[in-house]
Tab-separated table of C-alpha atoms in Angstrom:
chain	number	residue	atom	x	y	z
A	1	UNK	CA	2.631	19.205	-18.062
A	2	UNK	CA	1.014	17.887	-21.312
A	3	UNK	CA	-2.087	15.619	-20.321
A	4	UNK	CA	-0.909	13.018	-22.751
A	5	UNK	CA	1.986	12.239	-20.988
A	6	UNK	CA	0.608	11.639	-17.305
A	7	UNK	CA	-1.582	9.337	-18.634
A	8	UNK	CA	1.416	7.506	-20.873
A	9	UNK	CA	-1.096	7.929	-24.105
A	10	UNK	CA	2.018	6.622	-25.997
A	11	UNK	CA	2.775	3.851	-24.351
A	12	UNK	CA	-0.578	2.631	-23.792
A	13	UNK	CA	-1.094	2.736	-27.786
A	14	UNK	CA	2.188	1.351	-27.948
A	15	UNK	CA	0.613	-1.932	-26.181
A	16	UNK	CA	-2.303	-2.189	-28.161
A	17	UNK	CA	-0.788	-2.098	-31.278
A	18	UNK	CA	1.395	-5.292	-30.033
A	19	UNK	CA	-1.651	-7.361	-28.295
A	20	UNK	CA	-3.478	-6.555	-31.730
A	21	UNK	CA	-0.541	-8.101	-33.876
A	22	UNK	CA	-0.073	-11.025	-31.147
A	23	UNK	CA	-3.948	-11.833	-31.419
A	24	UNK	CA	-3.543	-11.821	-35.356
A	25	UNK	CA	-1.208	-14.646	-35.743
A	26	UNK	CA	-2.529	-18.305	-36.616
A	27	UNK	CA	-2.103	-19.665	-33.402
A	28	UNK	CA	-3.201	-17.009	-30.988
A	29	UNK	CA	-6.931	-18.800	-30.480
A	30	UNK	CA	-4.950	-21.824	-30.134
A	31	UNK	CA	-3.511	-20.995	-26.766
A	32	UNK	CA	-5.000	-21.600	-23.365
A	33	UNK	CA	-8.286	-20.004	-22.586
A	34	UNK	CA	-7.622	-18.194	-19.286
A	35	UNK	CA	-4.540	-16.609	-21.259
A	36	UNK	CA	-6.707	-15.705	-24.215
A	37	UNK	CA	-9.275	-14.091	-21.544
A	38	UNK	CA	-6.466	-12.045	-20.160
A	39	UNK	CA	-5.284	-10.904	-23.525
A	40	UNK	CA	-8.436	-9.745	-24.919
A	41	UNK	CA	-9.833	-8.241	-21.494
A	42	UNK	CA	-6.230	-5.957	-21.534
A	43	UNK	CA	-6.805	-5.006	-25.206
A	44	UNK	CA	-10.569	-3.793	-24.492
A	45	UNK	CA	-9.375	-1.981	-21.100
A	46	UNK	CA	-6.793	0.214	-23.668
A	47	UNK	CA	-8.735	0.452	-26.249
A	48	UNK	CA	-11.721	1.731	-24.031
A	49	UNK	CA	-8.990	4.484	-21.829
A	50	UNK	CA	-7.616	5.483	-25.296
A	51	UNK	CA	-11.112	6.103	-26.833
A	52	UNK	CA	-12.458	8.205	-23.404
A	53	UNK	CA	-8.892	10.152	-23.734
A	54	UNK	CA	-9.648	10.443	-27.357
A	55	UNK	CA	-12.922	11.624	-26.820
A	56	UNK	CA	-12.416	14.068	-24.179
A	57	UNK	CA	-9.088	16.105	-26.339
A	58	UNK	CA	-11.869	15.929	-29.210
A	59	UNK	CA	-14.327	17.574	-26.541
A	60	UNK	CA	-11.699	19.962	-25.042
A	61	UNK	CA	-10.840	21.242	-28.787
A	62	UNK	CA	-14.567	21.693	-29.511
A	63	UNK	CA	-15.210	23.541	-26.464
A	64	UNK	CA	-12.112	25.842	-26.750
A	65	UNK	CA	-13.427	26.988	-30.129
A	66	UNK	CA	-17.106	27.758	-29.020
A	67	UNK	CA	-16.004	29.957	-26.459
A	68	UNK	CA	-14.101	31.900	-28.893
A	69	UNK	CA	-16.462	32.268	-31.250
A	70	UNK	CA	-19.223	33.250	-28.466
A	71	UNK	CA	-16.527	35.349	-26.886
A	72	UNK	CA	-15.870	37.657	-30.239
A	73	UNK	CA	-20.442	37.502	-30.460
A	74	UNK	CA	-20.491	38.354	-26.757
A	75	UNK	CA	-22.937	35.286	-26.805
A	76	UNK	CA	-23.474	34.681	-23.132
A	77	UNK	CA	-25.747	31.707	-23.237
A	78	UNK	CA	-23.742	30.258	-25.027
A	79	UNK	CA	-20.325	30.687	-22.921
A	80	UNK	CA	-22.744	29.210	-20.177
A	81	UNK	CA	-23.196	25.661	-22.149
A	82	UNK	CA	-19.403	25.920	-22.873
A	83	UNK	CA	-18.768	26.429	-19.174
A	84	UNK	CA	-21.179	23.164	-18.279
A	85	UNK	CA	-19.448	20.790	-20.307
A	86	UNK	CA	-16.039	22.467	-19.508
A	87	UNK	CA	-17.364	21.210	-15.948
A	88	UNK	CA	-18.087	17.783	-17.077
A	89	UNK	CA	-15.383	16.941	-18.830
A	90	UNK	CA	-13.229	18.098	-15.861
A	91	UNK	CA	-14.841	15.440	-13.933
A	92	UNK	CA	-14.000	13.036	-16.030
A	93	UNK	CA	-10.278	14.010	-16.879
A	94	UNK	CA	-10.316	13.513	-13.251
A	95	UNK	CA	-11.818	10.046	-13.086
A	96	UNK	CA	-9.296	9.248	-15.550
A	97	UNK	CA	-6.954	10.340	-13.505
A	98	UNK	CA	-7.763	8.530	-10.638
A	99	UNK	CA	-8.191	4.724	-12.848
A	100	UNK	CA	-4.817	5.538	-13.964
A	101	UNK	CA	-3.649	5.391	-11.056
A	102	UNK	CA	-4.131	2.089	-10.850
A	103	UNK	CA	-1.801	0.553	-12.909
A	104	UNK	CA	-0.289	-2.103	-10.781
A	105	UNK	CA	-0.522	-5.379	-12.189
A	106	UNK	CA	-2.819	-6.978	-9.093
A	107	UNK	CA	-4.875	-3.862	-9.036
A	108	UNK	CA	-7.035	-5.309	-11.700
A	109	UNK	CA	-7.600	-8.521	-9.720
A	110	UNK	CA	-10.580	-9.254	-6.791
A	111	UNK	CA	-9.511	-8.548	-3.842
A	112	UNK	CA	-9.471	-10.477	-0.461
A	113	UNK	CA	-10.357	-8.304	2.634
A	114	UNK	CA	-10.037	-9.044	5.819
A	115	UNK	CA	-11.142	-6.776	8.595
A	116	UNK	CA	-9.555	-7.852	12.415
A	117	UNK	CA	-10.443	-6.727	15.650
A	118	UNK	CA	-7.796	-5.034	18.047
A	119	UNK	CA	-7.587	-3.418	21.345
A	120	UNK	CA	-10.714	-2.103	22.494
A	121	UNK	CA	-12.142	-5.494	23.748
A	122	UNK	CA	-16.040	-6.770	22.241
A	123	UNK	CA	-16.127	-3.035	21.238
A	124	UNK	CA	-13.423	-3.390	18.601
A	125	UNK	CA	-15.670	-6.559	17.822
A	126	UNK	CA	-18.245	-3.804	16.900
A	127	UNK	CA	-16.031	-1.402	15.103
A	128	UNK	CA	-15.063	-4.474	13.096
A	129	UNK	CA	-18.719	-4.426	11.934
A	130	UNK	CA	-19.221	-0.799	11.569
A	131	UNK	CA	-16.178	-0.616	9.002
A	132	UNK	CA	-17.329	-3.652	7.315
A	133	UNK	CA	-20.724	-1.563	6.181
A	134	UNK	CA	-18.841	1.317	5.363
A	135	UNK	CA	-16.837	-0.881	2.897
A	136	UNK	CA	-19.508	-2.978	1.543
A	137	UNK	CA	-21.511	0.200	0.824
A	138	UNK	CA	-18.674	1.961	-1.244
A	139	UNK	CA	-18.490	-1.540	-3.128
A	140	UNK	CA	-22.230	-1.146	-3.539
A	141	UNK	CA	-22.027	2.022	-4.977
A	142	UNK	CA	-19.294	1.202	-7.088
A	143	UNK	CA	-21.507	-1.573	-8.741
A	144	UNK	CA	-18.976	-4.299	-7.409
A	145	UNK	CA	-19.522	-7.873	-6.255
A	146	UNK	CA	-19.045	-8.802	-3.096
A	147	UNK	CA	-19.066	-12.322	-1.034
A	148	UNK	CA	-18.675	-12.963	2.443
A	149	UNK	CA	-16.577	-15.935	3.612
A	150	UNK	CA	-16.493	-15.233	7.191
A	151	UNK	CA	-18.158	-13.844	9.705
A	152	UNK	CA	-18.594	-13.294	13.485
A	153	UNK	CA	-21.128	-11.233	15.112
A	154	UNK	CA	-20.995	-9.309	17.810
A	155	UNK	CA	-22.738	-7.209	20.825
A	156	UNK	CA	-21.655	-3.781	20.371
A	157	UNK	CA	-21.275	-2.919	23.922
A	158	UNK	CA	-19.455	-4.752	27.325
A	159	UNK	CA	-20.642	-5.792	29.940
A	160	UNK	CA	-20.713	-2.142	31.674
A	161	UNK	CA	-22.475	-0.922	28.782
A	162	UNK	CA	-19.538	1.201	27.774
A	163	UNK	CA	-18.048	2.665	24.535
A	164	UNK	CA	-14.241	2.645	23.944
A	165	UNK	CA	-11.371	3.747	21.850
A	166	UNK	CA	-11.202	0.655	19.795
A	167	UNK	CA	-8.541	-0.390	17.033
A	168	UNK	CA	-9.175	-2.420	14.321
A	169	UNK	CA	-6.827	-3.623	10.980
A	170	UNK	CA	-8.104	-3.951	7.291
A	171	UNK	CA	-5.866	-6.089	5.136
A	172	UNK	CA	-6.212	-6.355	1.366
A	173	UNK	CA	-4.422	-8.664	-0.827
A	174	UNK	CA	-4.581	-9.493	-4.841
A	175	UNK	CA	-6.514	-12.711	-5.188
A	176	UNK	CA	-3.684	-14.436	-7.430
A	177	UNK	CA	-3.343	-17.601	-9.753
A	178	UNK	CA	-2.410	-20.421	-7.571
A	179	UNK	CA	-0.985	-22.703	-10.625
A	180	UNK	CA	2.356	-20.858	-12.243
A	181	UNK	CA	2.620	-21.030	-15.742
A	182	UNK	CA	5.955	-20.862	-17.284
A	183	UNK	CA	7.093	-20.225	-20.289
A	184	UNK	CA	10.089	-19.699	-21.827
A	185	UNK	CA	10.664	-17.692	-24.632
A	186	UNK	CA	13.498	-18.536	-27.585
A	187	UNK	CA	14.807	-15.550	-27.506
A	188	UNK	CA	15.828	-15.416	-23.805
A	189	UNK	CA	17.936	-18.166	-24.805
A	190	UNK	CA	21.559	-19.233	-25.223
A	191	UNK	CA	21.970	-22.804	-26.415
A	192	UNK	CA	25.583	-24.668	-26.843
A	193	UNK	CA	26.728	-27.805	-28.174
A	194	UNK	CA	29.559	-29.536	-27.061
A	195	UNK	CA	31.010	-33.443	-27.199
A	196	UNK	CA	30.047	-35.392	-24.334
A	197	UNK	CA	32.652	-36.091	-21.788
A	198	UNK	CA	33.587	-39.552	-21.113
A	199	UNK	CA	35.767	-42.219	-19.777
A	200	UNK	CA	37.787	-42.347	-23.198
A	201	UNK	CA	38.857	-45.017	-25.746
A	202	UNK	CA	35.832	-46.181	-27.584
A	203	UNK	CA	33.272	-44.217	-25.560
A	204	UNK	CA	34.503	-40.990	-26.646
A	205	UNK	CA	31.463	-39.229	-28.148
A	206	UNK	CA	32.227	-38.368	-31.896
A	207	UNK	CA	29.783	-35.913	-32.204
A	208	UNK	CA	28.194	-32.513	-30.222
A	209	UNK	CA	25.852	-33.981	-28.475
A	210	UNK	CA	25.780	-32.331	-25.526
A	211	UNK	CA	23.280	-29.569	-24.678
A	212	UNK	CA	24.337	-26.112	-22.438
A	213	UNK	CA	21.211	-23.501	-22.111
A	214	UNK	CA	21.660	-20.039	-20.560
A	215	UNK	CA	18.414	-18.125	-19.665
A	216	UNK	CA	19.680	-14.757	-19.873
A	217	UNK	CA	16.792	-12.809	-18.375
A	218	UNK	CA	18.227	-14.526	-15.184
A	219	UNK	CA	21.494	-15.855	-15.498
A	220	UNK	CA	20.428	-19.497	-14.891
A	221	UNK	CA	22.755	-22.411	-16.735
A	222	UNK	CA	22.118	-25.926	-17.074
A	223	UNK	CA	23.164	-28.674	-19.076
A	224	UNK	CA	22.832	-32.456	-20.260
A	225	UNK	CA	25.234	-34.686	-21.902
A	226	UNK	CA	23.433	-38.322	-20.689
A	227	UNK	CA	22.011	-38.678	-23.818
A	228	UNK	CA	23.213	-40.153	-27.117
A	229	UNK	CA	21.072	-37.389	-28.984
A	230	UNK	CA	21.540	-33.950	-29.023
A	231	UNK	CA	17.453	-33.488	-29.238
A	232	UNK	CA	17.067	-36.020	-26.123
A	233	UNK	CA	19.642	-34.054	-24.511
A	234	UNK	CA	18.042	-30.441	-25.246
A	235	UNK	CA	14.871	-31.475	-24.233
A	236	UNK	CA	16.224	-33.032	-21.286
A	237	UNK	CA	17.659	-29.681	-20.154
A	238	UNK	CA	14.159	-27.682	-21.059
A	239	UNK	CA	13.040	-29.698	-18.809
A	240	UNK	CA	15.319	-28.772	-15.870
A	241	UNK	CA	15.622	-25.091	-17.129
A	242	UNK	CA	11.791	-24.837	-16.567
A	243	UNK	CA	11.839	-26.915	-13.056
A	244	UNK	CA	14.471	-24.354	-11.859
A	245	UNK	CA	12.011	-21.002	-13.001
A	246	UNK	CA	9.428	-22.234	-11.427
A	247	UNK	CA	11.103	-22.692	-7.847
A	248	UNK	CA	12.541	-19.375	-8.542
A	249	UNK	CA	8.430	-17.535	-9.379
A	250	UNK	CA	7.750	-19.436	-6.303
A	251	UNK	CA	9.925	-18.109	-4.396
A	252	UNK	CA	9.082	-14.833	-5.636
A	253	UNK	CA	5.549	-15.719	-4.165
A	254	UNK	CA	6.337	-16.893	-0.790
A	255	UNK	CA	8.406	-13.480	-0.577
A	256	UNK	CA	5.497	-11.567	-1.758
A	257	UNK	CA	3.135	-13.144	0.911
A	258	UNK	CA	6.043	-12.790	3.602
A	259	UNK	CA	6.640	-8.586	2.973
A	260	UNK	CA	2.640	-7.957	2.528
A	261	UNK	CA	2.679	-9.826	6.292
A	262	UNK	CA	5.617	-7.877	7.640
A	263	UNK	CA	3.841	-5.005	6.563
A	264	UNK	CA	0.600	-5.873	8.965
A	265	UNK	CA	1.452	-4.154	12.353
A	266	UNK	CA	-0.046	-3.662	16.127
A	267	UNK	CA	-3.758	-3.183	15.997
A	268	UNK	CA	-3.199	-0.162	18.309
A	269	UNK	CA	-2.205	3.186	19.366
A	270	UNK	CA	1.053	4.253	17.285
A	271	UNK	CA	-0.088	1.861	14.117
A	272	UNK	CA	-3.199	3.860	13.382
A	273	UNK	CA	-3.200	4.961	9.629
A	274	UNK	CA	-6.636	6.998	10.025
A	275	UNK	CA	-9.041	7.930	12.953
A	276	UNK	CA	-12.435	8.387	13.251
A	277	UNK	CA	-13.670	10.301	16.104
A	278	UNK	CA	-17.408	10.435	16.946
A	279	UNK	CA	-17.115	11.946	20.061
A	280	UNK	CA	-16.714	14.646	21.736
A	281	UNK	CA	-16.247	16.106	18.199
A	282	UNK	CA	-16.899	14.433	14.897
A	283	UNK	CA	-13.643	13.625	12.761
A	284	UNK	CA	-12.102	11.457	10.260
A	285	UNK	CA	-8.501	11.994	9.813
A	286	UNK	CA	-5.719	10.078	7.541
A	287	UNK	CA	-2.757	9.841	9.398
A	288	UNK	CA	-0.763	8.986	5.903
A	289	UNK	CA	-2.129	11.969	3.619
A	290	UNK	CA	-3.181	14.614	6.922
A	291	UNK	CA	-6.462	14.563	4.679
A	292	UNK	CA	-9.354	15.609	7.584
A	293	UNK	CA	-13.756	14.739	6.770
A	294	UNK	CA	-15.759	16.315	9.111
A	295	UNK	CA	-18.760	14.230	7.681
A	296	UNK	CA	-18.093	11.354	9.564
A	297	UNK	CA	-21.748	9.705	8.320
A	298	UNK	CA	-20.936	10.511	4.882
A	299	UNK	CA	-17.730	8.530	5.274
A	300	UNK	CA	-18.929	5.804	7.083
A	301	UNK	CA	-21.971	4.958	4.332
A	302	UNK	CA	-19.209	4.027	2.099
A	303	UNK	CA	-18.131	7.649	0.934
A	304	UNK	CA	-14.075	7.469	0.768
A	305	UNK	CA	-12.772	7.941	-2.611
A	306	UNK	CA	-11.679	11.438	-1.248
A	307	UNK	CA	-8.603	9.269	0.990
A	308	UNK	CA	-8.242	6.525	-2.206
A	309	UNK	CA	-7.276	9.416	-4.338
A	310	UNK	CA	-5.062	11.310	-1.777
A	311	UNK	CA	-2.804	8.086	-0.921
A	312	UNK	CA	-2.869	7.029	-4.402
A	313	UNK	CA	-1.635	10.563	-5.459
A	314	UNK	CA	0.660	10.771	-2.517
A	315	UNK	CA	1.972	7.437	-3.757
């Protein structure tokens, strides 16, 4: 399969060609800040994965011609360079691959982890701790931030002295806008005009006043006739229109919250999604992928891109 299409070059130059004619019109600067923020930070993150893809074709092209020309010269020191940066840019079609992955919408978001003792007693207590360092090292060596809200310390052993086979669960959730901004766009729109309905005789309204919107994108309908003016009237129904889409993105919240907690099961044996053994052998093991690490003290100093990129693949 063509490179260009498993990383949706298209579609991603596609998007910045419409961010870049959205932040040209006269009242794009005019618009909230935070939604300016998001718009430019999206059009740098394309622009920066279409220049490394552009780079790295440009590269690939370069490299395939060098090695023919050294190839018809029978210039081995030459085919050696070309095999280096072959090399290198491998890596890096792979990183690529890997941050495309990512292309959820919360994926670019911080993230809130939370790491919970199970069974296992004080000792899970301990293992709590022990995968804590292994993921504030990989955040280390990923250059990230990291803050810590809460914590409990431990003893890492019972009263006996004892190790066991302890559980613990790591939960990580997009930290999300807690105000919900809508807006409604024109062109999602269906607006009638009718004549006001009334008790007759004189009071008949004369003119179409009244106001009917349909929001297409979800079938929602409301209407207003109260008012003597049609504008009153329309804005009146805005109004409600907007009232009703936001109950409806907060419900779509409160569901969101509810799945990623039915999701969360037993910390303990049958709901174990990877195992590390340090005794009597030396093991890590993803129960999701079936990818094994002997190096368990490579893993736990942070090392564990290896299982990222094997669930994300598997995904």
């Amino acid at each position: 399969m063509n490179s260009e299409v498993i990383f949706d070059l298209d579609n991603q130059k596609a998007s910045l060609v419409k961010i870049e004619k959205l932040m040209l019109k006269s009242d794009f600067w005019q618009k909230d800040q935070d939604e300016i923020s998001k718009i430019t930070q999206e059009r740098a993150a394309l622009s920066e994965q279409i220049d490394e893809w552009e780079t790295l074709k440009k590269g690939a092209e370069d490299a395939k011609l060098l090695a023919e020309m050294a190839e018809e010269e029978d210039d081995v020191s030459t085919l050696k360079e070309v095999g280096k940066d072959v090399a290198r840019m491998k890596r890096e079609i792979e990183n690529l691959e890997f941050r495309s992955l990512l292309g959820e919408r919360d994926d670019r978001r911080n993230a809130i982890v939370a790491i919970n003792a199970g069974a296992g007693g004080t000792e899970a207590q301990d293992w709590v701790e022990m995968l804590f360092r292994m993921y504030i090292r990989w955040c280390e060596n990923k250059g990230m931030k990291t803050r810590v809200i809460d914590f409990l310390a431990v003893s890492p052993f019972d009263a006996t002295g004892r190790r066991h086979t302890s559980f613990a669960s790591v939960s990580v959730l997009p930290e999300v806008d807690t105000d919900i901004n809508i807006e409604v766009d024109e062109n999602d729109l269906r607006i009638d005009t009718f004549r006001a309905s009334g008790p007759g005789g004189q009071h008949v309204n004369k003119t179409s006043s009244a106001v009917r919107i349909t929001h297409r994108p979800t079938g929602i309908v409301v209407q207003c006739q109260n008012e003597k003016s049609q504008h009153r009237n329309k804005e009146m129904a805005m109004k409600v229109l907007k009232s009703k889409l936001y109950e409806l993105e907060r419900e779509k919240l409160e569901q969101k919250k509810q799945e990623m907690h039915d999701n969360q099961q037993d910390i303990a044996w049958g709901s174990q999604i990877r195992s590390y053994v340090f005794n009597p052998y030396r093991l890590v093991k993803d129960h999701r992928t079936h990818l094994d690490e002997g190096n368990v003290d490579k893993v736990m100093d942070g090392e564990i891109d290896m299982f990222i990129d094997a669930y994300l693949k598997m995904q």
